[in-house]
Amino acid sequence: MKIATYNVNGVNGRLDVLLRWLAEDRPDVVCLQELKTPDDRFPRKAIEQVGYGAIWHGQKSWNGVAILARDAEPLLTRRGLPGDPDDTHSRYIEAAVNGLLIGCLYLPNGNPAPGPKFGYKLRWFERLQHYARELLDLDVPAMLVGDFNVMPTNLDVYAPERWRDDALFRPEVREAYAALVAQGWTDAIRHLHPDERIYTFWKYFRNAFARDAGLRIDHFLLSPTVAEWLVSATVRREVRSWEHTSDHAPVIIELDHV
């Protein structure tokens, strides 16, 4: 079973890229972030035509998350992260697919830091920690997948000294991620590639992709049961080189749980 995460950076503007990648890799489940479209403009028909059912949580111009399932319909279990009824950002959606509970998330960027946006990021992280603990207590096969907007360690950023004060790399954010993992989650890429520099994001400017000046901010956190099924974890770097592509590359894990 192949499960992917992809910050598509505008699902309608980059629909051709998304459909091409789906046709090439044929993942069984896909978590998308940064849809940047309201619910009524999500390209459901185009995605269905290439064999995927979908659920989504959209927002005009910003944010937005979706879960796709090949030859199946994801069963919606939650739309929105609990803990703040006044939070209007579309950043979390969750579904049951093929016996797995999959939470797709787009964690706030938080820049500039310090500031109100950074405070919101830390509060969102705290809510995620509380809810992640609830998921583990359910003792069901679960995963948290998506763009966490955090580089967990120096190994996950091309030039750590340049990012010390950035909201994606500040100590408070890395500590929040570490505390989340310490609950009992497994970081799939780092588990299988403990010492390798692996990036999932490259900025558009200053020739970042060609220089491999990247960041690892797209993560799979697996519950203990799912971690036992983990076979592989890879980044589809080629997709980042396509014309009019996202600044992220798809990340794919493979599970053997049949």
XYZ file of C-alpha atoms in Angstrom:
258
model
C 0.000 0.000 0.000
C 1.507 3.334 -1.093
C 0.553 6.474 0.840
C 1.708 9.895 -0.293
C 1.736 13.454 0.945
C 2.023 16.422 -1.394
C 1.774 20.129 -0.708
C 0.430 20.987 -4.153
C 0.603 24.781 -3.659
C -2.696 25.495 -5.412
C -4.737 22.500 -6.543
C -6.438 24.224 -9.475
C -3.440 26.162 -10.734
C -1.294 23.012 -10.655
C -3.973 20.469 -11.530
C -2.067 19.225 -14.592
C 0.984 18.518 -12.429
C -1.121 16.701 -9.842
C -2.902 14.545 -12.422
C 0.347 13.700 -14.206
C 1.956 12.621 -10.941
C -1.083 10.550 -9.907
C -0.977 8.755 -13.258
C 2.745 8.037 -12.942
C 2.978 6.897 -9.327
C -0.553 5.580 -8.682
C -0.426 5.960 -4.891
C -3.263 4.268 -3.011
C -3.856 7.224 -0.669
C -2.801 10.864 -1.071
C -2.815 13.674 1.471
C -2.804 17.113 -0.176
C -2.060 20.475 1.436
C -2.362 24.114 0.389
C -5.355 23.607 -1.885
C -5.916 27.384 -1.927
C -9.491 26.982 -3.108
C -12.956 27.125 -1.536
C -14.867 23.870 -1.197
C -17.069 24.492 -4.224
C -14.075 24.893 -6.552
C -12.233 21.724 -5.577
C -11.583 19.764 -8.833
C -13.477 16.659 -7.764
C -14.517 15.545 -11.250
C -11.001 15.725 -12.694
C -9.650 13.712 -9.778
C -12.453 11.166 -10.038
C -11.723 10.727 -13.735
C -8.232 9.423 -12.909
C -9.648 6.947 -10.412
C -9.651 8.698 -7.037
C -12.356 9.379 -4.502
C -11.783 12.488 -2.405
C -12.752 14.435 0.678
C -11.535 17.984 1.239
C -11.599 20.976 3.567
C -11.045 24.075 1.464
C -10.522 27.791 2.026
C -10.420 30.662 -0.436
C -6.853 31.642 -1.425
C -5.186 29.979 1.563
C -4.609 26.666 3.323
C -6.869 23.712 2.503
C -6.328 19.956 2.868
C -7.669 16.855 1.121
C -7.424 13.078 1.208
C -7.654 11.018 -1.995
C -8.084 7.244 -2.250
C -7.580 5.203 -5.413
C -10.677 3.227 -6.436
C -12.280 4.031 -3.088
C -14.075 6.733 -1.126
C -12.307 7.982 2.004
C -14.627 7.855 5.007
C -14.550 11.284 6.646
C -13.947 11.055 10.402
C -12.984 14.644 11.250
C -12.812 18.041 9.562
C -10.794 20.536 11.586
C -8.439 20.071 14.537
C -10.247 20.126 17.901
C -9.373 22.508 20.692
C -10.292 25.925 19.282
C -13.835 26.442 17.973
C -12.863 29.928 16.752
C -10.100 28.670 14.463
C -11.272 29.324 10.898
C -8.200 27.941 9.098
C -8.715 24.802 7.001
C -5.706 22.830 8.169
C -6.838 19.344 9.224
C -8.932 16.582 7.730
C -9.107 12.929 8.711
C -10.436 9.769 7.085
C -10.581 6.025 7.449
C -9.132 4.286 4.388
C -8.512 0.554 4.090
C -8.337 0.028 7.838
C -6.111 3.052 8.505
C -7.005 6.297 10.273
C -5.216 9.040 8.359
C -4.944 12.628 9.551
C -3.856 15.073 6.855
C -2.540 18.360 8.196
C -1.047 21.667 7.153
C 0.593 23.202 10.192
C 0.902 27.006 10.293
C 4.083 28.589 8.943
C 4.382 30.991 11.869
C 6.546 33.711 10.351
C 7.463 36.342 11.327
C 8.700 35.065 14.662
C 8.203 36.167 17.313
C 4.754 37.589 16.690
C 1.043 36.714 16.553
C 1.481 34.204 13.720
C 4.194 32.396 15.651
C 1.999 32.291 18.716
C -0.794 30.783 16.641
C 1.616 28.142 15.339
C 2.656 27.107 18.832
C -0.959 26.950 20.010
C -1.874 24.840 16.962
C 1.032 22.525 17.736
C -0.213 22.170 21.305
C -3.691 21.249 20.067
C -2.133 18.712 17.726
C -0.189 17.176 20.602
C -3.358 16.767 22.668
C -5.280 15.221 19.803
C -2.373 12.978 18.758
C -2.323 11.540 22.267
C -6.034 10.751 21.940
C -5.374 8.929 18.665
C -2.662 6.806 20.268
C -4.959 6.008 23.188
C -7.510 4.625 20.716
C -4.924 1.987 19.827
C -5.923 1.906 16.157
C -3.609 1.963 13.111
C -3.166 5.714 12.650
C -0.880 8.239 11.015
C -0.439 12.007 10.943
C 0.656 13.132 7.502
C 1.425 16.398 5.800
C 3.321 19.669 5.807
C 4.372 20.251 9.420
C 6.367 23.403 8.594
C 9.197 22.280 10.856
C 12.711 20.989 10.214
C 13.216 18.670 13.198
C 17.052 18.666 13.245
C 20.100 20.216 11.575
C 20.096 17.266 9.178
C 16.773 18.483 7.760
C 17.940 21.879 6.479
C 20.668 22.748 3.998
C 22.131 25.643 6.020
C 21.024 25.492 9.661
C 22.862 28.677 10.635
C 20.695 30.695 8.229
C 17.439 29.441 9.725
C 18.002 29.872 13.445
C 15.393 32.625 13.834
C 12.899 31.281 11.299
C 9.549 29.994 12.584
C 10.198 26.638 10.898
C 13.397 26.067 12.852
C 13.168 27.959 16.124
C 13.857 25.842 19.225
C 10.243 26.079 20.421
C 8.983 24.504 17.190
C 11.563 21.749 17.072
C 10.849 20.967 20.723
C 7.131 20.765 19.968
C 7.774 18.309 17.146
C 10.105 16.235 19.318
C 7.496 16.102 22.083
C 4.909 14.934 19.559
C 7.153 12.131 18.301
C 8.018 11.165 21.883
C 4.378 10.261 22.505
C 5.059 7.102 20.518
C 4.954 8.189 16.882
C 7.572 7.130 14.327
C 8.964 9.660 11.826
C 8.923 7.375 8.764
C 11.665 9.019 6.702
C 14.057 9.502 9.590
C 13.382 5.970 10.882
C 14.476 4.404 7.589
C 17.126 7.006 6.717
C 18.616 8.046 10.069
C 21.723 9.796 8.756
C 20.755 10.914 5.251
C 20.108 14.482 4.141
C 16.652 14.272 2.584
C 14.656 17.320 1.533
C 11.008 17.718 0.508
C 10.881 21.460 -0.235
C 13.003 23.880 -2.248
C 12.243 27.588 -2.668
C 11.540 28.890 -6.161
C 14.260 31.541 -6.170
C 18.092 31.605 -6.080
C 18.259 28.309 -7.969
C 17.477 26.435 -4.754
C 16.421 23.142 -6.347
C 19.418 22.919 -8.656
C 21.713 23.652 -5.695
C 19.769 21.167 -3.522
C 19.289 23.940 -0.966
C 16.251 22.293 0.561
C 14.279 21.596 3.711
C 12.537 18.503 5.076
C 9.179 19.763 6.318
C 6.734 17.137 4.955
C 6.457 14.248 7.387
C 4.739 10.944 8.121
C 4.203 10.160 11.797
C 3.119 6.553 12.277
C 1.465 4.926 15.275
C 3.293 1.866 16.690
C 1.189 -0.631 14.750
C 1.659 1.159 11.429
C 5.386 1.627 12.051
C 5.766 -2.156 12.067
C 4.375 -2.267 8.513
C 6.743 0.384 7.108
C 8.709 -0.872 4.103
C 10.029 2.249 2.360
C 9.962 6.052 2.452
C 11.047 8.116 -0.546
C 10.838 11.627 -1.977
C 9.783 11.982 -5.632
C 12.299 14.707 -6.385
C 11.707 14.543 -10.150
C 8.246 16.069 -9.734
C 9.851 19.218 -8.290
C 11.675 19.693 -11.614
C 8.510 19.710 -13.748
C 7.235 22.886 -15.353
C 4.900 25.010 -13.209
C 5.293 22.569 -10.311
C 4.896 23.051 -6.572
C 7.866 24.060 -4.427
C 7.336 20.766 -2.566
C 7.919 17.254 -3.881
C 5.594 14.331 -3.139
C 6.722 11.992 -0.368
C 5.657 8.347 -0.510
C 5.771 5.572 2.056
C 5.003 1.946 1.405
C 3.276 -0.265 3.958
C 2.988 -4.042 4.018
C 0.013 -4.828 6.240
C -1.953 -7.383 4.233
